[in-house]
Amino acid sequence: MGKRKRSDEQAANRIKPKTKVSHHISWADEIVAALIASYQKSFESGEGVGSFITDAMCNQMNSKFGTDKFTVEKIRTKWNKLRFNLSPQGTIQGCMRSLDIGDFSKVIKKNAQACLDEAFVAEGLQPMFTADTRDPVNRVHDGATPAPHDSPEIPSIATELSHETENNVVSHGRPLSMDLYHDLRESRNRRDLATAENDKLVDEKLRAKSNITEQQLEQLRGEKPSLSEELAKVKEDKTDLEGRIQEVKEESEALRENLCQEKENLIQTVAGLKSGKQSDLEKKENLIQTVAGLKSAKQSDLEMISALQKELSIKNNEHMASIAALNEQKVKAAEQMRQEKEHSAMKIGELEHIHARSLEEQKTQAEEALHAQTHHYLQVVGDLDRSLNEQIQEKKRGKSLPKSGTSNWESNQSETNRQVCSHMEIQIRQNKRQIRELESDIEKQKKTDDKLRRQLQSRERELKSYYLCGQLRMMSGEPELVGPN
């Protein structure tokens, strides 16, 4: 019993209709009927079996059923897997005509027929299930098929078609459309035979009435191909006109849908305007009260404006006085900057002149000392050369000195010469070192002068920025800055 109870619960859950349609297409009987009607229409127009699923049909179905899930790929996939599960005994496969539906309950039959007839009439076709009249089948009640609890022994069409995981939705469109196509072809064949027989009767009547000869009949038959060609051209023109008519119908359908949508939008807009009329009246009352309050407060605002104008005039006078004082300070600052600049330039010039003069004097003294020492050394060397030459001359004249005395004298003389030369070299090195020191002092003094010049320029920029900031602060009404040191 428990196992059977679970099976009953599973069956009840399986036949429960789905309400969440945002993740899939709900394939109800109206949608299947619309597909079958489009398929039948493609057969009658001669477009072929695969050309009826188009973007225009997808847009039309999306607009008709209020969704955006219908695409060419999805509809083609579902169409290839289509199944009708309308029978209590299971899925019906193969050919199913309208007479096979008589085994179902009357309510389900009527609603299914009504869906197909409405879809066929919407596509401009004749209804399927009305043999004696052209009027479509009326529904039993509003709403498509009954709910499962109304007829538990036979699940409703909408319920069975909504279960994609159980039924794979309906597969009756292909065989039914093929049967309809065969019927259409047979009717066309019968129409062609009737046309041939009619032509034969017409020929006989013409022969009887006009008593034309066989030769004239052959001539007329020879002219018949040209008439056939004209008839073919007329048929082609008719086909083109039918295509244009179909395009016009599609455009009119799209325009009708757009007009319906615009009508709904206008209805909603009018409803919103009507619903917002009361709020607009309340807003109007509030605005009237606000205007009255503003008028009552206008006098106080005028008094406040007058007081503000007086205060603004006083502040403007103070501001003009501060601007005049600032201009005076600016003139004084410019004069002070000019004086400081002249004083700094004079001071720098004096320092440069003093340093240059001292450096020139030191350089001149060093050169004079070097020149005097060089002259002295040259004089000493000349005296030594002269004395040496005299000794050589005396030696040549035969005034020879004792050997021991000569050797001592020569050694003493060479030692003296060596000492004098070393002393001269030392003195020359000292003079060169003093010259290098003087050049280094000159470079240092140049660097010091450059530093003083940069400090003076920085001081000038600082004074300019200070007085400019003071002028701006005075114009903005802020307190003055303390002057730079």
Short mmCIF file of C-alpha atoms in Angstrom, two decimals:
data_model
loop_
_atom_site.label_atom_id
_atom_site.label_comp_id
_atom_site.label_asym_id
_atom_site.label_seq_id
_atom_site.Cartn_x
_atom_site.Cartn_y
_atom_site.Cartn_z
CA MET A 1 0.00 0.00 0.00
CA GLY A 2 2.81 2.33 0.86
CA LYS A 3 4.52 1.72 -2.47
CA ARG A 4 1.26 2.31 -4.33
CA LYS A 5 0.73 5.49 -2.36
CA ARG A 6 4.12 6.78 -3.42
CA SER A 7 3.26 5.95 -7.05
CA ASP A 8 0.02 7.90 -6.71
CA GLU A 9 1.92 10.86 -5.30
CA GLN A 10 4.46 10.69 -8.13
CA ALA A 11 1.62 10.56 -10.69
CA ALA A 12 -0.09 13.50 -9.05
CA ASN A 13 3.15 15.48 -9.12
CA ARG A 14 3.75 14.46 -12.72
CA ILE A 15 0.39 15.74 -13.96
CA LYS A 16 0.60 18.95 -11.90
CA PRO A 17 0.75 21.88 -14.34
CA LYS A 18 3.92 23.96 -14.45
CA THR A 19 3.56 27.60 -13.58
CA LYS A 20 7.19 28.75 -13.88
CA VAL A 21 7.73 29.46 -17.60
CA SER A 22 10.77 31.70 -17.42
CA HIS A 23 13.22 28.80 -18.00
CA HIS A 24 11.47 27.03 -20.89
CA ILE A 25 8.80 27.38 -23.57
CA SER A 26 5.37 26.24 -22.39
CA TRP A 27 4.13 24.16 -25.29
CA ALA A 28 0.37 24.42 -24.81
CA ASP A 29 -2.27 23.24 -27.26
CA GLU A 30 -2.64 26.79 -28.68
CA ILE A 31 1.07 26.86 -29.61
CA VAL A 32 0.94 23.42 -31.24
CA ALA A 33 -2.19 24.40 -33.16
CA ALA A 34 -0.45 27.55 -34.41
CA LEU A 35 2.53 25.46 -35.60
CA ILE A 36 0.26 22.98 -37.41
CA ALA A 37 -1.60 25.84 -39.10
CA SER A 38 1.68 27.44 -40.25
CA TYR A 39 2.84 24.05 -41.55
CA GLN A 40 -0.41 23.56 -43.49
CA LYS A 41 -0.14 27.06 -44.89
CA SER A 42 3.37 26.35 -46.18
CA PHE A 43 2.04 23.30 -48.04
CA GLU A 44 -0.77 25.22 -49.68
CA SER A 45 1.55 28.06 -50.72
CA GLY A 46 4.08 25.59 -52.18
CA GLU A 47 7.01 26.92 -50.12
CA GLY A 48 8.08 23.48 -48.85
CA VAL A 49 8.18 21.72 -45.50
CA GLY A 50 11.22 23.48 -44.06
CA SER A 51 10.45 27.09 -44.92
CA PHE A 52 7.56 27.80 -42.57
CA ILE A 53 9.76 28.24 -39.44
CA THR A 54 11.09 31.77 -39.97
CA ASP A 55 12.10 34.73 -37.85
CA ALA A 56 8.83 36.47 -38.74
CA MET A 57 6.84 33.49 -37.41
CA CYS A 58 8.96 33.45 -34.22
CA ASN A 59 8.33 37.18 -33.68
CA GLN A 60 4.62 36.67 -34.34
CA MET A 61 4.41 33.81 -31.83
CA ASN A 62 6.42 35.75 -29.23
CA SER A 63 4.03 38.67 -29.62
CA LYS A 64 0.98 36.42 -29.59
CA PHE A 65 1.89 34.38 -26.49
CA GLY A 66 3.67 37.15 -24.59
CA THR A 67 7.20 35.72 -24.38
CA ASP A 68 10.62 36.04 -25.99
CA LYS A 69 11.67 32.37 -25.84
CA PHE A 70 10.60 31.34 -29.37
CA THR A 71 13.55 31.11 -31.77
CA VAL A 72 14.00 29.31 -35.09
CA GLU A 73 16.37 26.76 -33.56
CA LYS A 74 14.12 25.94 -30.60
CA ILE A 75 10.93 25.68 -32.68
CA ARG A 76 12.67 23.50 -35.28
CA THR A 77 14.01 21.19 -32.55
CA LYS A 78 10.60 20.88 -30.91
CA TRP A 79 8.88 20.37 -34.25
CA ASN A 80 11.17 17.44 -35.10
CA LYS A 81 10.38 15.85 -31.69
CA LEU A 82 6.66 16.61 -31.72
CA ARG A 83 4.26 14.05 -30.11
CA PHE A 84 0.53 14.08 -29.42
CA ASN A 85 -0.31 12.53 -26.06
CA LEU A 86 -4.07 13.02 -26.15
CA SER A 87 -5.21 9.44 -25.50
CA PRO A 88 -5.58 7.74 -22.08
CA GLN A 89 -4.00 4.60 -23.57
CA GLY A 90 -0.69 6.36 -24.32
CA THR A 91 1.05 8.33 -27.07
CA ILE A 92 -0.59 8.20 -30.49
CA GLN A 93 1.96 7.72 -33.26
CA GLY A 94 1.44 7.74 -36.99
CA CYS A 95 -1.51 9.25 -38.85
CA MET A 96 -4.32 10.73 -36.76
CA ARG A 97 -7.30 12.32 -38.47
CA SER A 98 -10.03 14.37 -36.91
CA LEU A 99 -12.21 11.25 -36.50
CA ASP A 100 -9.63 9.68 -34.15
CA ILE A 101 -10.30 12.38 -31.56
CA GLY A 102 -13.78 10.99 -30.95
CA ASP A 103 -12.41 8.57 -28.35
CA PHE A 104 -11.48 11.40 -25.99
CA SER A 105 -13.68 13.26 -23.58
CA LYS A 106 -16.01 15.85 -25.10
CA VAL A 107 -14.47 18.78 -23.27
CA ILE A 108 -10.91 17.92 -24.37
CA LYS A 109 -12.11 17.26 -27.92
CA LYS A 110 -13.97 20.55 -28.16
CA ASN A 111 -11.07 22.59 -26.76
CA ALA A 112 -8.46 20.90 -28.98
CA GLN A 113 -10.65 21.42 -32.06
CA ALA A 114 -11.23 25.03 -31.07
CA CYS A 115 -7.47 25.65 -30.75
CA LEU A 116 -6.76 24.17 -34.19
CA ASP A 117 -9.67 25.98 -35.84
CA GLU A 118 -8.66 29.32 -34.32
CA ALA A 119 -5.08 28.85 -35.51
CA PHE A 120 -6.23 27.88 -39.04
CA VAL A 121 -8.61 30.83 -39.28
CA ALA A 122 -5.85 33.18 -38.05
CA GLU A 123 -3.62 31.93 -40.88
CA GLY A 124 -6.37 32.48 -43.48
CA LEU A 125 -7.23 28.77 -43.86
CA GLN A 126 -10.52 26.93 -43.57
CA PRO A 127 -11.30 25.25 -40.22
CA MET A 128 -10.38 21.55 -39.98
CA PHE A 129 -13.16 20.08 -37.82
CA THR A 130 -16.27 21.76 -39.31
CA ALA A 131 -17.44 19.68 -42.25
CA ASP A 132 -20.92 21.17 -42.70
CA THR A 133 -20.23 24.81 -41.91
CA ARG A 134 -17.37 27.31 -42.10
CA ASP A 135 -17.88 28.57 -38.56
CA PRO A 136 -15.11 27.60 -36.09
CA VAL A 137 -15.78 25.32 -33.14
CA ASN A 138 -16.68 27.20 -29.98
CA ARG A 139 -14.90 26.49 -26.71
CA VAL A 140 -16.75 24.76 -23.89
CA HIS A 141 -15.64 27.42 -21.39
CA ASP A 142 -13.04 30.20 -21.13
CA GLY A 143 -9.66 28.96 -20.22
CA ALA A 144 -8.20 26.03 -22.32
CA THR A 145 -8.72 22.44 -21.13
CA PRO A 146 -9.98 21.56 -17.62
CA ALA A 147 -7.62 21.09 -14.72
CA PRO A 148 -6.48 17.56 -13.62
CA HIS A 149 -8.78 17.53 -10.60
CA ASP A 150 -11.82 18.09 -12.89
CA SER A 151 -11.08 15.00 -15.02
CA PRO A 152 -8.50 12.89 -13.17
CA GLU A 153 -8.89 9.87 -15.44
CA ILE A 154 -7.82 11.86 -18.57
CA PRO A 155 -5.02 14.48 -18.20
CA SER A 156 -5.76 17.77 -19.93
CA ILE A 157 -4.03 18.78 -23.15
CA ALA A 158 -2.39 21.82 -21.56
CA THR A 159 -1.13 19.68 -18.68
CA GLU A 160 0.32 16.96 -20.91
CA LEU A 161 1.80 19.46 -23.35
CA SER A 162 3.41 21.44 -20.52
CA HIS A 163 5.44 18.38 -19.34
CA GLU A 164 8.45 18.40 -21.66
CA THR A 165 10.35 15.87 -19.52
CA GLU A 166 7.42 13.36 -19.61
CA ASN A 167 5.94 13.67 -23.13
CA ASN A 168 8.42 15.60 -25.37
CA VAL A 169 5.32 17.61 -26.34
CA VAL A 170 3.13 16.63 -29.35
CA SER A 171 4.26 14.83 -32.61
CA HIS A 172 1.14 14.92 -34.68
CA GLY A 173 1.93 17.86 -36.97
CA ARG A 174 4.07 16.01 -39.50
CA PRO A 175 1.70 13.06 -40.39
CA LEU A 176 -1.38 15.26 -40.21
CA SER A 177 0.20 17.82 -42.52
CA MET A 178 1.30 15.06 -44.92
CA ASP A 179 -2.28 13.76 -45.09
CA LEU A 180 -3.55 17.27 -45.66
CA TYR A 181 -0.96 17.72 -48.40
CA HIS A 182 -2.04 14.46 -50.11
CA ASP A 183 -5.66 15.56 -49.92
CA LEU A 184 -4.73 18.89 -51.43
CA ARG A 185 -2.81 17.19 -54.24
CA GLU A 186 -5.78 14.92 -54.99
CA SER A 187 -8.10 17.92 -55.09
CA ARG A 188 -5.74 19.66 -57.48
CA ASN A 189 -5.62 16.57 -59.71
CA ARG A 190 -9.41 16.43 -59.73
CA ARG A 191 -9.52 20.10 -60.58
CA ASP A 192 -7.06 19.58 -63.46
CA LEU A 193 -9.16 16.66 -64.82
CA ALA A 194 -12.29 18.75 -64.56
CA THR A 195 -10.55 21.53 -66.46
CA ALA A 196 -9.54 19.11 -69.26
CA GLU A 197 -13.06 17.72 -69.54
CA ASN A 198 -14.44 21.22 -69.59
CA ASP A 199 -12.07 22.16 -72.42
CA LYS A 200 -13.23 19.12 -74.38
CA LEU A 201 -16.89 20.04 -73.92
CA VAL A 202 -16.15 23.60 -74.97
CA ASP A 203 -14.46 22.33 -78.14
CA GLU A 204 -17.46 20.18 -78.98
CA LYS A 205 -19.88 23.02 -78.38
CA LEU A 206 -17.82 25.33 -80.54
CA ARG A 207 -17.66 22.74 -83.30
CA ALA A 208 -21.40 22.21 -83.14
CA LYS A 209 -22.24 25.91 -83.10
CA SER A 210 -19.88 27.20 -85.75
CA ASN A 211 -19.60 24.07 -87.90
CA ILE A 212 -15.89 24.60 -88.19
CA THR A 213 -13.81 22.14 -90.13
CA GLU A 214 -11.21 19.83 -88.76
CA GLN A 215 -8.52 21.95 -90.41
CA GLN A 216 -9.75 25.04 -88.62
CA LEU A 217 -9.86 23.03 -85.42
CA GLU A 218 -6.23 22.01 -85.95
CA GLN A 219 -5.35 25.66 -86.52
CA LEU A 220 -7.09 26.59 -83.30
CA ARG A 221 -5.27 23.78 -81.53
CA GLY A 222 -2.01 25.08 -83.02
CA GLU A 223 -2.75 28.46 -81.51
CA LYS A 224 -3.44 26.84 -78.14
CA PRO A 225 0.28 26.73 -77.03
CA SER A 226 0.49 30.49 -77.29
CA LEU A 227 -2.61 30.69 -75.16
CA SER A 228 -0.98 28.22 -72.77
CA GLU A 229 2.08 30.44 -72.59
CA GLU A 230 -0.10 33.43 -71.87
CA LEU A 231 -1.94 31.38 -69.28
CA ALA A 232 1.41 30.41 -67.72
CA LYS A 233 2.40 34.07 -67.62
CA VAL A 234 -0.93 34.90 -66.05
CA LYS A 235 -0.34 32.15 -63.47
CA GLU A 236 3.14 33.55 -62.76
CA ASP A 237 1.67 37.01 -62.34
CA LYS A 238 -0.96 35.48 -60.09
CA THR A 239 1.78 33.82 -58.03
CA ASP A 240 3.62 37.13 -57.73
CA LEU A 241 0.42 38.86 -56.75
CA GLU A 242 -0.27 36.17 -54.16
CA GLY A 243 3.25 36.65 -52.76
CA ARG A 244 2.72 40.39 -52.61
CA ILE A 245 -0.67 39.86 -51.02
CA GLN A 246 0.98 37.61 -48.45
CA GLU A 247 3.60 40.28 -47.74
CA VAL A 248 0.86 42.88 -47.40
CA LYS A 249 -0.99 40.55 -45.06
CA GLU A 250 2.12 40.07 -42.94
CA GLU A 251 2.75 43.80 -42.87
CA SER A 252 -0.88 44.45 -41.97
CA GLU A 253 -0.65 41.82 -39.23
CA ALA A 254 2.47 43.49 -37.86
CA LEU A 255 0.79 46.88 -38.06
CA ARG A 256 -2.29 45.47 -36.35
CA GLU A 257 -0.13 44.08 -33.56
CA ASN A 258 1.69 47.40 -33.23
CA LEU A 259 -1.63 49.24 -33.14
CA CYS A 260 -2.93 46.85 -30.49
CA GLN A 261 0.21 47.37 -28.46
CA GLU A 262 -0.04 51.14 -28.84
CA LYS A 263 -3.71 50.95 -27.90
CA GLU A 264 -2.85 49.02 -24.74
CA ASN A 265 -0.10 51.52 -23.95
CA LEU A 266 -2.54 54.41 -24.44
CA ILE A 267 -5.11 52.68 -22.24
CA GLN A 268 -2.48 52.19 -19.54
CA THR A 269 -1.36 55.81 -19.95
CA VAL A 270 -4.93 57.09 -19.65
CA ALA A 271 -5.47 54.90 -16.60
CA GLY A 272 -2.29 56.25 -15.07
CA LEU A 273 -3.34 59.81 -15.83
CA LYS A 274 -6.77 59.21 -14.30
CA SER A 275 -5.24 57.61 -11.24
CA GLY A 276 -2.79 60.52 -10.92
CA LYS A 277 -5.44 63.21 -11.34
CA GLN A 278 -6.23 63.25 -7.63
CA SER A 279 -2.56 63.52 -6.74
CA ASP A 280 -2.24 66.38 -9.26
CA LEU A 281 -5.12 68.21 -7.56
CA GLU A 282 -3.48 67.71 -4.19
CA LYS A 283 -0.22 69.01 -5.60
CA LYS A 284 -2.08 72.02 -6.98
CA GLU A 285 -3.55 72.76 -3.52
CA ASN A 286 -0.11 72.42 -2.00
CA LEU A 287 1.32 74.79 -4.61
CA ILE A 288 -1.43 77.34 -3.90
CA GLN A 289 -0.65 77.17 -0.19
CA THR A 290 3.06 77.45 -0.94
CA VAL A 291 2.48 80.54 -3.13
CA ALA A 292 0.40 82.11 -0.36
CA GLY A 293 3.20 81.45 2.12
CA LEU A 294 5.73 82.94 -0.29
CA LYS A 295 3.61 86.05 -0.76
CA SER A 296 3.28 86.46 3.02
CA ALA A 297 7.05 86.07 3.40
CA LYS A 298 7.87 88.45 0.54
CA GLN A 299 7.90 91.60 2.73
CA SER A 300 10.31 90.09 5.23
CA ASP A 301 12.50 88.95 2.34
CA LEU A 302 12.54 92.50 0.93
CA GLU A 303 13.56 93.91 4.31
CA MET A 304 16.27 91.30 4.60
CA ILE A 305 17.47 92.14 1.08
CA SER A 306 17.64 95.87 1.99
CA ALA A 307 19.67 95.11 5.11
CA LEU A 308 21.97 92.85 3.10
CA GLN A 309 22.44 95.60 0.49
CA LYS A 310 23.44 98.10 3.21
CA GLU A 311 25.85 95.60 4.72
CA LEU A 312 27.22 94.86 1.27
CA SER A 313 27.76 98.58 0.64
CA ILE A 314 29.66 98.93 3.92
CA LYS A 315 31.80 95.89 3.13
CA ASN A 316 32.41 97.24 -0.35
CA ASN A 317 33.69 100.55 1.06
CA GLU A 318 35.93 98.67 3.47
CA HIS A 319 37.14 96.54 0.63
CA MET A 320 37.96 99.59 -1.50
CA ALA A 321 39.87 101.13 1.43
CA SER A 322 41.79 97.90 1.93
CA ILE A 323 42.59 97.81 -1.80
CA ALA A 324 43.92 101.40 -1.62
CA ALA A 325 46.06 100.48 1.41
CA LEU A 326 47.26 97.41 -0.42
CA ASN A 327 48.24 99.50 -3.43
CA GLU A 328 50.23 101.83 -1.17
CA GLN A 329 51.94 98.85 0.42
CA LYS A 330 52.63 97.52 -3.04
CA VAL A 331 54.31 100.81 -4.07
CA LYS A 332 56.34 100.84 -0.86
CA ALA A 333 57.31 97.23 -1.33
CA ALA A 334 58.37 97.88 -4.91
CA GLU A 335 60.48 100.86 -3.79
CA GLN A 336 62.00 98.79 -0.98
CA MET A 337 62.74 95.95 -3.39
CA ARG A 338 64.37 98.39 -5.82
CA GLN A 339 66.51 99.90 -3.06
CA GLU A 340 67.50 96.47 -1.74
CA LYS A 341 68.29 95.35 -5.26
CA GLU A 342 70.47 98.42 -5.91
CA HIS A 343 72.18 98.04 -2.53
CA SER A 344 72.81 94.35 -3.15
CA ALA A 345 74.12 95.02 -6.64
CA MET A 346 76.39 97.78 -5.31
CA LYS A 347 77.60 95.57 -2.50
CA ILE A 348 78.27 92.69 -4.86
CA GLY A 349 80.11 95.03 -7.23
CA GLU A 350 82.26 96.42 -4.44
CA LEU A 351 83.05 92.94 -3.17
CA GLU A 352 83.92 91.77 -6.65
CA HIS A 353 86.10 94.83 -7.22
CA ILE A 354 87.85 94.42 -3.85
CA HIS A 355 88.46 90.73 -4.37
CA ALA A 356 89.62 91.23 -7.93
CA ARG A 357 91.97 94.02 -6.87
CA SER A 358 93.39 91.98 -3.97
CA LEU A 359 93.83 88.98 -6.21
CA GLU A 360 95.56 91.10 -8.84
CA GLU A 361 97.84 92.61 -6.21
CA GLN A 362 98.71 89.19 -4.80
CA LYS A 363 99.29 87.86 -8.28
CA THR A 364 101.46 90.89 -9.16
CA GLN A 365 103.48 90.56 -5.95
CA ALA A 366 103.99 86.87 -6.55
CA GLU A 367 105.08 87.50 -10.13
CA GLU A 368 107.43 90.29 -9.01
CA ALA A 369 108.94 88.10 -6.29
CA LEU A 370 109.34 85.25 -8.75
CA HIS A 371 110.87 87.62 -11.27
CA ALA A 372 113.28 89.05 -8.65
CA GLN A 373 114.32 85.60 -7.47
CA THR A 374 114.78 84.45 -11.02
CA HIS A 375 116.84 87.53 -11.80
CA HIS A 376 118.92 86.95 -8.66
CA TYR A 377 119.48 83.31 -9.55
CA LEU A 378 120.41 84.21 -13.07
CA GLN A 379 122.84 86.84 -11.76
CA VAL A 380 124.43 84.33 -9.39
CA VAL A 381 124.72 81.78 -12.16
CA GLY A 382 126.26 84.44 -14.41
CA ASP A 383 128.77 85.39 -11.72
CA LEU A 384 129.66 81.74 -11.29
CA ASP A 385 130.09 81.35 -15.03
CA ARG A 386 132.26 84.42 -15.24
CA SER A 387 134.46 83.30 -12.32
CA LEU A 388 134.74 79.86 -13.82
CA ASN A 389 135.70 81.32 -17.18
CA GLU A 390 138.32 83.54 -15.54
CA GLN A 391 139.82 80.55 -13.77
CA ILE A 392 139.88 78.65 -17.01
CA GLN A 393 141.61 81.54 -18.74
CA GLU A 394 144.16 81.86 -15.96
CA LYS A 395 144.82 78.17 -16.15
CA LYS A 396 145.38 78.48 -19.85
CA ARG A 397 147.88 81.32 -19.32
CA GLY A 398 149.97 79.01 -17.18
CA LYS A 399 149.09 80.27 -13.83
CA SER A 400 148.56 76.86 -12.48
CA LEU A 401 147.43 76.26 -8.97
CA PRO A 402 148.55 73.46 -6.77
CA LYS A 403 146.79 70.22 -7.56
CA SER A 404 145.40 69.81 -4.14
CA GLY A 405 144.12 73.36 -4.09
CA THR A 406 142.60 72.98 -7.54
CA SER A 407 140.71 69.86 -6.67
CA ASN A 408 139.41 71.37 -3.43
CA TRP A 409 138.35 74.48 -5.16
CA GLU A 410 136.54 72.58 -7.91
CA SER A 411 134.75 70.40 -5.41
CA ASN A 412 133.74 73.45 -3.38
CA GLN A 413 132.58 75.20 -6.50
CA SER A 414 130.47 72.23 -7.67
CA GLU A 415 128.93 71.88 -4.21
CA THR A 416 128.05 75.55 -4.23
CA ASN A 417 126.50 75.27 -7.66
CA ARG A 418 124.48 72.22 -6.60
CA GLN A 419 123.15 73.97 -3.51
CA VAL A 420 122.23 77.06 -5.49
CA CYS A 421 120.34 74.96 -8.06
CA SER A 422 118.46 72.99 -5.40
CA HIS A 423 117.56 76.20 -3.62
CA MET A 424 116.31 77.68 -6.87
CA GLU A 425 114.17 74.59 -7.59
CA ILE A 426 112.64 74.74 -4.11
CA GLN A 427 111.90 78.40 -4.51
CA ILE A 428 110.29 77.80 -7.93
CA ARG A 429 108.05 75.04 -6.50
CA GLN A 430 106.99 77.34 -3.67
CA ASN A 431 106.14 80.08 -6.15
CA LYS A 432 104.06 77.66 -8.25
CA ARG A 433 102.22 76.47 -5.14
CA GLN A 434 101.45 80.06 -4.19
CA ILE A 435 100.11 80.71 -7.70
CA ARG A 436 97.86 77.63 -7.48
CA GLU A 437 96.61 78.77 -4.06
CA LEU A 438 95.81 82.18 -5.50
CA GLU A 439 93.90 80.61 -8.39
CA SER A 440 91.97 78.42 -5.91
CA ASP A 441 91.11 81.53 -3.86
CA ILE A 442 89.88 83.21 -7.02
CA GLU A 443 87.59 80.25 -7.81
CA LYS A 444 86.26 80.20 -4.25
CA GLN A 445 85.58 83.90 -4.44
CA LYS A 446 83.67 83.40 -7.73
CA LYS A 447 81.56 80.68 -6.11
CA THR A 448 80.87 82.95 -3.15
CA ASP A 449 79.81 85.73 -5.52
CA ASP A 450 77.47 83.34 -7.37
CA LYS A 451 75.97 82.21 -4.07
CA LEU A 452 75.37 85.82 -3.01
CA ARG A 453 73.77 86.55 -6.39
CA ARG A 454 71.43 83.54 -6.07
CA GLN A 455 70.49 84.57 -2.53
CA LEU A 456 69.69 88.04 -3.79
CA GLN A 457 67.48 86.66 -6.58
CA SER A 458 65.72 84.35 -4.10
CA ARG A 459 65.15 87.31 -1.80
CA GLU A 460 63.63 89.28 -4.68
CA ARG A 461 61.28 86.38 -5.59
CA GLU A 462 60.29 86.00 -1.92
CA LEU A 463 59.44 89.68 -1.65
CA LYS A 464 57.43 89.58 -4.87
CA SER A 465 55.45 86.50 -3.78
CA TYR A 466 54.85 88.00 -0.33
CA TYR A 467 53.44 91.25 -1.66
CA LEU A 468 51.41 89.42 -4.32
CA CYS A 469 49.89 87.13 -1.66
CA GLY A 470 49.23 90.17 0.51
CA GLN A 471 47.38 91.85 -2.33
CA LEU A 472 45.27 88.76 -3.00
CA ARG A 473 44.44 88.31 0.68
CA MET A 474 43.53 91.98 0.94
CA MET A 475 41.20 91.66 -2.07
CA SER A 476 39.56 88.55 -0.59
CA GLY A 477 39.07 90.25 2.81
CA GLU A 478 41.50 88.01 4.74
CA PRO A 479 43.95 89.40 7.35
CA GLU A 480 47.33 90.55 6.16
CA LEU A 481 50.42 88.39 6.45
CA VAL A 482 53.37 89.30 8.61
CA GLY A 483 56.15 90.73 6.48
CA PRO A 484 59.30 88.70 5.75
CA ASN A 485 62.36 89.16 7.90
#
